[in-house]
Amino acid sequence: MKLKEYIIVKYSPQDIYIYYRKGIKINNTEENMAIITSLIRGTSIEELLSTYNNYIVNNILSIMYKYNFIRENENKYQNTIEERFIYYLEQYNSEPEKLLKKLNRACVCIVGVGGIGGNILQILVSSGIKNFILIDFDKVEYSNLNRQFYYSIDDIDKYKVDVCKEKLLKFDSTIKCYTFCTKIENQEQLLNVISKHTIDVLVSAADSPIGIRNILKKVAKIIQCAYVEGSLGVDYGKYIFEEPSHLLVDYENKKIDDNIKVLNKQVPCGSFGATNSIICSFMAMDIINYLLGVKQWSDGKKILFDFNEMNYKILD
């Protein structure tokens, strides 16, 4: 067993402070200091019990376990892709391998694997998700490469879904990836495409046709899976993550002033890799948190990032 490396230990002549966000204070005695030092370097419960007062050892360990400060087993994923992610998962409970297996079983459907969807895919596959449905009709273009980091010069003129599948399987041959090179026009079409799959999260990352997000959200509601969508302007980005129970609003039912007509609403041409990465990272993090059973940052609220002002706000 070992004290996790991010746990902070400080001491004064009187006290020892052990904490990360929250923690404990114990008396700075010679025995207490020796026990804590042993836990920092790594030890076993047998060694502690045979060396120090058993009552003191058990008392300190019970507190350490309560705060999830102890790493009990060696990371069997050392020198693998999962090694650092397993350490990340330790913050949630003492059995991170079970959490990783939970992610392994999850299935994510991404509609649009471009500047948002492709970058989300890259994060999700690096986080242990092994089941994907990818839908896109575009080919890789030179103009994509300033922000769509899953692609390279060698991928120009190839269909994006084909490139993604090839790279996923090269990354991990056990991944199951189903690709559809098609443009989603209506909900019946999408339901037909995904009819043989059980989806945990549907990602809306396509910018056409007009109304695509409404189509995807309706499908998510029908199949009762979580839904996440994101978009970017020249100087802002926004996204929302909704659990199945939050999918209650149909866009077309929102009250619209009939006197207001839209003259120009196009997909922005200006794009920047950094702003894409910020939005994609938050979306991917909420997807992972949802699948782990952890509270999502968006939690059913639309988050707007203003990159000029360098702040964010929650929209109604």
Coordinates of C-alpha atoms in Angstrom, one line a residue:
M1 CA 0.0 0.0 0.0
K2 CA 1.1 3.5 -0.7
L3 CA 0.0 7.1 -0.1
K4 CA -1.2 8.5 -3.5
E5 CA 1.3 10.8 -5.0
Y6 CA -1.0 13.8 -5.2
I7 CA -1.8 13.7 -1.5
I8 CA -0.1 16.6 0.3
V9 CA 1.8 16.0 3.6
K10 CA 3.0 18.9 5.7
Y11 CA 4.0 19.1 9.3
S12 CA 4.8 21.5 12.1
P13 CA 6.4 20.7 15.4
Q14 CA 3.0 19.8 16.8
D15 CA 1.0 18.4 13.9
I16 CA 1.0 16.4 10.6
Y17 CA -1.4 17.6 7.9
I18 CA -2.5 15.1 5.3
Y19 CA -4.9 16.4 2.6
Y20 CA -6.1 16.9 -0.9
R21 CA -8.9 19.4 -1.0
K22 CA -9.9 18.0 2.4
G23 CA -8.0 15.9 4.9
I24 CA -6.9 15.4 8.4
K25 CA -4.5 16.6 11.1
I26 CA -2.8 14.2 13.5
N27 CA -0.3 14.8 16.3
N28 CA 3.3 14.9 15.2
T29 CA 4.7 12.1 17.2
E30 CA 7.7 10.0 16.3
E31 CA 5.5 6.9 15.6
N32 CA 2.9 8.8 13.6
M33 CA 5.6 10.4 11.5
A34 CA 7.2 7.0 10.9
I35 CA 3.9 5.4 9.8
I36 CA 3.2 8.3 7.4
T37 CA 6.7 8.1 6.0
S38 CA 6.3 4.4 5.4
L39 CA 3.1 5.0 3.6
I40 CA 4.8 7.6 1.4
R41 CA 7.6 5.3 0.3
G42 CA 5.2 2.2 0.1
T43 CA 4.7 -0.6 2.6
S44 CA 2.4 -3.4 3.6
I45 CA -0.1 -3.7 6.4
E46 CA 1.9 -6.6 7.7
E47 CA 5.0 -4.5 8.0
L48 CA 3.2 -1.7 9.7
L49 CA 1.5 -4.0 12.2
S50 CA 4.7 -5.8 13.0
T51 CA 6.6 -2.5 13.5
Y52 CA 4.3 -0.1 15.2
N53 CA 1.4 0.1 17.7
N54 CA -1.5 -1.8 16.1
Y55 CA -4.1 0.6 17.5
I56 CA -2.3 3.6 16.0
V57 CA -1.7 1.9 12.7
N58 CA -5.4 0.8 12.3
N59 CA -6.6 4.3 13.4
I60 CA -4.5 6.1 10.8
L61 CA -5.3 3.6 8.0
S62 CA -9.0 3.8 8.7
I63 CA -8.9 7.5 8.2
M64 CA -6.7 7.2 5.1
Y65 CA -9.2 4.8 3.5
K66 CA -12.1 7.0 4.5
Y67 CA -10.6 9.9 2.5
N68 CA -9.4 7.5 -0.4
F69 CA -5.8 8.5 0.2
I70 CA -4.3 5.0 -0.1
R71 CA -3.4 3.1 -3.2
E72 CA -3.6 -0.5 -2.1
N73 CA -2.5 -2.4 -5.1
E74 CA 0.1 -2.0 -7.8
N75 CA -1.1 -0.7 -11.1
K76 CA -1.1 -3.7 -13.4
Y77 CA -1.5 -1.4 -16.4
Q78 CA 2.0 0.0 -16.1
N79 CA 3.7 0.6 -19.5
T80 CA 0.3 0.5 -21.2
I81 CA -1.9 3.2 -22.7
E82 CA -4.2 2.9 -19.6
E83 CA -1.6 3.4 -17.0
R84 CA -2.1 7.1 -16.3
F85 CA -5.8 7.0 -16.7
I86 CA -6.1 4.3 -14.1
Y87 CA -4.3 6.6 -11.7
Y88 CA -6.8 9.3 -12.7
L89 CA -9.8 7.0 -11.9
E90 CA -8.5 6.4 -8.4
Q91 CA -10.0 9.7 -7.3
Y92 CA -13.5 8.2 -7.6
N93 CA -13.1 5.0 -5.7
S94 CA -10.6 2.3 -4.6
E95 CA -11.3 0.0 -7.6
P96 CA -10.4 2.0 -10.7
E97 CA -10.2 -1.1 -12.8
K98 CA -14.0 -1.6 -12.4
L99 CA -14.5 1.9 -13.7
L100 CA -12.3 1.3 -16.7
K101 CA -14.2 -1.8 -17.6
K102 CA -17.4 0.1 -17.3
L103 CA -16.0 2.5 -19.9
N104 CA -14.8 -0.4 -22.0
R105 CA -18.4 -1.6 -22.3
A106 CA -19.9 1.8 -23.2
C107 CA -21.0 2.7 -26.7
V108 CA -20.9 6.3 -28.1
C109 CA -22.4 7.4 -31.4
I110 CA -20.8 10.5 -33.0
V111 CA -22.6 12.2 -35.8
G112 CA -20.0 14.4 -37.5
V113 CA -16.3 13.5 -36.9
G114 CA -14.9 16.9 -37.8
G115 CA -13.6 19.7 -35.7
I116 CA -15.7 18.7 -32.7
G117 CA -16.6 15.1 -33.2
G118 CA -13.2 14.0 -34.3
N119 CA -11.4 15.6 -31.4
I120 CA -13.9 14.1 -28.9
L121 CA -13.3 10.7 -30.5
Q122 CA -9.6 11.1 -29.9
I123 CA -10.2 11.8 -26.2
L124 CA -12.8 9.0 -25.7
V125 CA -10.7 6.3 -27.3
S126 CA -7.8 7.3 -25.1
S127 CA -10.1 7.0 -22.0
G128 CA -11.0 3.3 -22.6
I129 CA -14.2 3.5 -24.6
K130 CA -14.2 0.6 -27.1
N131 CA -17.5 0.8 -28.9
F132 CA -18.2 3.5 -31.5
I133 CA -20.7 4.4 -34.2
L134 CA -19.4 7.1 -36.5
I135 CA -21.5 8.9 -39.0
D136 CA -20.2 11.5 -41.5
F137 CA -20.3 12.0 -45.3
D138 CA -17.3 14.3 -45.6
K139 CA -13.8 13.7 -46.9
V140 CA -10.7 15.1 -45.2
E141 CA -9.6 18.5 -46.7
Y142 CA -6.6 20.6 -46.2
S143 CA -8.7 23.3 -44.5
N144 CA -9.6 20.8 -41.8
L145 CA -6.1 20.3 -40.5
N146 CA -5.8 23.5 -38.4
R147 CA -8.3 22.1 -35.9
Q148 CA -9.2 18.5 -36.7
F149 CA -6.2 16.8 -35.0
Y150 CA -7.2 13.2 -35.8
Y151 CA -6.3 13.7 -39.4
S152 CA -3.0 14.4 -41.3
I153 CA -1.8 15.3 -44.7
D154 CA -1.8 11.6 -45.7
D155 CA -5.6 11.5 -45.1
I156 CA -6.6 14.2 -47.6
D157 CA -9.5 13.1 -49.9
K158 CA -10.3 10.0 -47.7
Y159 CA -13.6 9.7 -46.1
K160 CA -13.4 10.8 -42.5
V161 CA -15.2 7.8 -41.0
D162 CA -12.8 5.4 -42.9
V163 CA -9.8 7.3 -41.5
C164 CA -11.2 7.3 -38.0
K165 CA -11.9 3.5 -38.1
E166 CA -8.4 2.8 -39.4
K167 CA -6.8 4.8 -36.7
L168 CA -9.0 3.4 -33.9
L169 CA -8.1 -0.1 -34.8
K170 CA -4.5 0.7 -35.1
F171 CA -4.7 2.2 -31.6
D172 CA -6.5 -0.8 -30.2
S173 CA -7.5 -3.8 -32.3
T174 CA -10.2 -4.8 -29.8
I175 CA -12.3 -1.7 -30.5
K176 CA -15.6 -2.2 -32.3
C177 CA -16.3 0.7 -34.7
Y178 CA -19.3 0.8 -37.0
T179 CA -19.1 3.5 -39.7
F180 CA -21.7 5.1 -41.9
C181 CA -20.7 7.4 -44.7
T182 CA -24.0 9.2 -45.0
K183 CA -25.7 12.5 -44.4
I184 CA -28.5 12.3 -41.8
E185 CA -31.6 14.1 -43.2
N186 CA -34.3 12.9 -40.7
Q187 CA -34.8 10.9 -37.6
E188 CA -36.2 7.8 -39.3
Q189 CA -33.0 7.6 -41.3
L190 CA -30.8 7.8 -38.1
L191 CA -33.0 5.3 -36.2
N192 CA -32.6 2.9 -39.1
V193 CA -28.8 3.3 -39.1
I194 CA -28.4 2.7 -35.4
S195 CA -31.3 0.1 -35.0
K196 CA -28.9 -2.8 -34.2
H197 CA -27.0 -1.0 -31.5
T198 CA -27.5 0.0 -27.9
I199 CA -26.1 3.5 -27.5
D200 CA -25.1 5.2 -24.2
V201 CA -24.3 8.7 -25.5
L202 CA -25.3 10.4 -28.8
V203 CA -22.9 13.2 -29.8
S204 CA -24.2 15.9 -32.1
A205 CA -21.2 17.4 -33.9
A206 CA -22.6 17.9 -37.4
D207 CA -23.4 21.4 -38.8
S208 CA -25.7 20.4 -41.6
P209 CA -28.4 20.1 -42.7
I210 CA -30.2 22.9 -40.9
G211 CA -32.1 21.4 -38.0
I212 CA -29.7 18.4 -37.6
R213 CA -29.5 19.0 -33.8
N214 CA -33.2 18.8 -33.4
I215 CA -33.2 15.5 -35.4
L216 CA -30.5 14.0 -33.2
K217 CA -32.0 15.2 -29.9
K218 CA -35.3 13.6 -30.9
V219 CA -33.6 10.4 -31.6
A220 CA -31.7 10.5 -28.3
K221 CA -35.1 11.0 -26.6
I222 CA -36.6 8.1 -28.4
I223 CA -33.9 5.6 -27.6
Q224 CA -33.3 7.1 -24.1
C225 CA -29.6 7.8 -24.3
A226 CA -27.6 10.8 -23.1
Y227 CA -27.2 13.6 -25.6
V228 CA -24.4 16.2 -26.0
E229 CA -24.1 18.9 -28.6
G230 CA -21.5 21.6 -29.2
S231 CA -20.9 24.4 -31.6
L232 CA -18.3 27.1 -32.3
G233 CA -18.3 30.6 -33.6
V234 CA -15.3 32.8 -34.4
D235 CA -14.9 33.9 -30.8
Y236 CA -17.2 31.8 -28.7
G237 CA -18.2 28.2 -28.2
K238 CA -21.1 26.5 -26.5
Y239 CA -22.2 23.0 -25.5
I240 CA -24.8 21.2 -23.4
F241 CA -24.8 17.7 -22.0
E242 CA -28.2 16.2 -21.1
E243 CA -29.0 12.9 -19.4
P244 CA -32.0 10.9 -20.8
S245 CA -34.2 12.3 -18.1
H246 CA -33.4 15.9 -19.2
L247 CA -34.4 15.5 -22.8
L248 CA -37.8 17.2 -22.5
V249 CA -37.6 20.2 -24.9
D250 CA -38.3 20.1 -28.6
Y251 CA -36.7 23.0 -30.4
E252 CA -39.6 23.7 -32.7
N253 CA -41.9 24.1 -29.7
K254 CA -40.0 27.2 -28.5
K255 CA -41.9 30.4 -28.9
I256 CA -40.6 32.3 -32.0
D257 CA -41.5 35.8 -33.0
D258 CA -43.2 35.5 -36.4
N259 CA -42.1 39.0 -37.3
I260 CA -38.4 38.1 -37.1
K261 CA -36.9 36.4 -40.2
V262 CA -33.5 34.9 -40.5
L263 CA -31.6 36.4 -43.5
N264 CA -28.1 35.0 -42.8
K265 CA -27.2 32.1 -40.7
Q266 CA -24.2 30.2 -42.1
V267 CA -21.5 28.0 -40.6
P268 CA -18.5 30.2 -39.7
C269 CA -15.4 29.8 -41.9
G270 CA -13.1 31.1 -39.2
S271 CA -11.7 28.5 -36.9
F272 CA -8.9 28.0 -34.4
G273 CA -7.6 24.7 -33.0
A274 CA -7.4 26.0 -29.4
T275 CA -11.0 27.0 -29.2
N276 CA -12.1 23.7 -30.7
S277 CA -10.0 21.8 -28.2
I278 CA -11.5 23.7 -25.3
I279 CA -15.1 22.9 -26.2
C280 CA -14.3 19.3 -27.2
S281 CA -12.4 18.7 -24.0
F282 CA -15.4 19.8 -21.9
M283 CA -17.8 17.7 -23.9
A284 CA -15.6 14.6 -23.7
M285 CA -15.1 15.1 -20.0
D286 CA -18.9 15.3 -19.4
I287 CA -19.3 12.1 -21.5
I288 CA -16.7 10.2 -19.4
N289 CA -18.2 11.6 -16.1
Y290 CA -21.7 10.5 -17.1
L291 CA -20.5 7.0 -18.0
L292 CA -18.6 6.8 -14.6
G293 CA -21.7 8.1 -12.7
V294 CA -20.0 11.4 -11.8
K295 CA -21.8 14.7 -12.0
Q296 CA -21.4 16.4 -15.4
W297 CA -20.1 20.0 -15.6
S298 CA -22.9 21.0 -18.0
D299 CA -25.6 19.0 -16.1
G300 CA -28.4 19.9 -18.5
K301 CA -27.4 23.6 -18.8
K302 CA -26.0 25.3 -21.9
I303 CA -22.5 26.6 -21.2
L304 CA -21.3 29.5 -23.3
F305 CA -17.5 30.2 -23.5
D306 CA -16.6 33.8 -24.6
F307 CA -13.0 33.5 -25.8
N308 CA -12.6 37.3 -26.2
E309 CA -13.5 38.0 -22.6
M310 CA -12.0 34.7 -21.4
N311 CA -15.0 33.7 -19.3
Y312 CA -18.1 31.5 -19.4
K313 CA -21.7 31.8 -18.5
I314 CA -24.7 29.5 -18.1
L315 CA -27.5 30.2 -20.6
D316 CA -31.2 29.6 -19.9

